[in-house]
Amino acid sequence: MPVLKKTKQELVSEFRCREILEAACKVFARKGFSGATVDEIAEAAGLAKGTVYLYFRSKREIYLAALKRGFTGLIDETRRNMEAAPTTAAKLKAFITTRLRYAEENRDFVAIYHAEFSNVGMAYLGKEFRHLYLQQARALEAVLREGCEQGCIRRSLPAGALGLVVYEMTRGLIMQRLLGWSRATSDEDTEFLFDLLWKGVSADGG
Amino acid sequence: MPVLKKTKQELVSEFRCREILEAACKVFARKGFSGATVDEIAEAAGLAKGTVYLYFRSKREIYLAALKRGFTGLIDETRRNMEAAPTTAAKLKAFITTRLRYAEENRDFVAIYHAEFSNVGMAYLGKEFRHLYLQQARALEAVLREGCEQGCIRRSLPAGALGLVVYEMTRGLIMQRLLGWSRATSDEDTEFLFDLLWKGVSADGG
DNA sequence: GCATGCAATGACCAGCCAGTCAGTCTACCA
DNA sequence: TGGTAGACTGACTGGCTGGTCATTGCATGC
């Protein structure tokens, strides 16, 4: 019985945490870390400030949790889709597609991520996030290396740097879409980027 | 005589402004906009806080001025070097080279720029900076269009989106260098990026 | 050496907000 | 119905910091 009760408590607790994080995501996306107040987050979650502090120790902890939540979601989805793709080209395309779609579906997270997750932000956020960032670039790197071995990607390219550059290219496109600068559909953007990239990296020039 | 005196005053005023902006750049680069205090900036400039407010109306104004200073410097240098380059390929290379070198020489500015000049930052900073950002991408766009007309760049690429993507690619490399993740020299990075890009965009595949 | 004005100062103020905690409410059980 | 646990509340506080302004001190001209 106490076990069952504890489980129920845990469920409620998890629910509250998710509620708070979703509210926080919205608020942080609009106002940034410093601009957002815990009162606003609490209100957006339909709770009092004190309640928020029952589930998180500090504003910073909320922020990091919200960021991590969106980030691991993105990473998991990207990995899944890349693994399911059969060829190097398809994996590369899966990487781009997944990221563009995820950005479309999680605008608040992407806004936070792009706003603060840059060089200074990285240093500020600590090693855990650097690790998450590099994890994605390395997944790409592995795929590109594999392509080299199979002979479909030219060997002269440094796979490590390439992984990061491809990563940043998608970042650039995502940012444009977020700002409403891109008039193309998500699919058109994906096609364009993949085409450009594949011509650049493939051994036979396209 | 009053004219001469005014000129002298203006010189002092300009000198102070520059002093403050240089100090501000250092502080903002380390702490971000919200983390930095005006007292810190004043101290870094060897002045009292009140003095800073003789030259700038607010913290925000200091920030924007520091950002604008670095930004227009970068834009001017990039344009100069691109104009001096004879061919489309050389112009593209000049764009990459200039940006990587400028980033190397103005680390504080680049840190601020990358930390805050992203989507939320853009909205926050206002139209003027959006204009400056787009100005650079458009300069690239023009060069790429010219390349299309001359037949050295394939026509199927949307020059607008391409300009922004190239812009973001250099951004990615700069960020890596800033974080110390790139073990390559600046020249090697330039070469790599140009090679990749040129293969991707050129009409004859390299 | 005196008068003038202007750059510079830094103590001060007012508002904001993260984080606290004494008290309330509610669900549940005996 | 009365009692308890613990979830929830929101008024409050302490510290911080952007911005002000009365005062100081210095350079310049007479």
mmCIF file of C-alpha atoms in Angstrom, chain B residues 50-51 57 74 92 151 163 179:
data_model
loop_
_atom_site.group_PDB
_atom_site.id
_atom_site.type_symbol
_atom_site.label_atom_id
_atom_site.label_comp_id
_atom_site.label_asym_id
_atom_site.label_seq_id
_atom_site.Cartn_x
_atom_site.Cartn_y
_atom_site.Cartn_z
ATOM 1 C CA GLY B 50 28.253 58.429 -13.021
ATOM 2 C CA THR B 51 30.822 59.258 -15.675
ATOM 3 C CA ARG B 57 21.969 57.161 -21.603
ATOM 4 C CA LEU B 74 33.170 43.484 -39.774
ATOM 5 C CA LEU B 92 33.410 33.773 -51.798
ATOM 6 C CA GLY B 151 27.762 30.397 -65.503
ATOM 7 C CA GLY B 163 23.628 33.448 -48.887
ATOM 8 C CA LEU B 179 35.462 27.409 -28.134
#
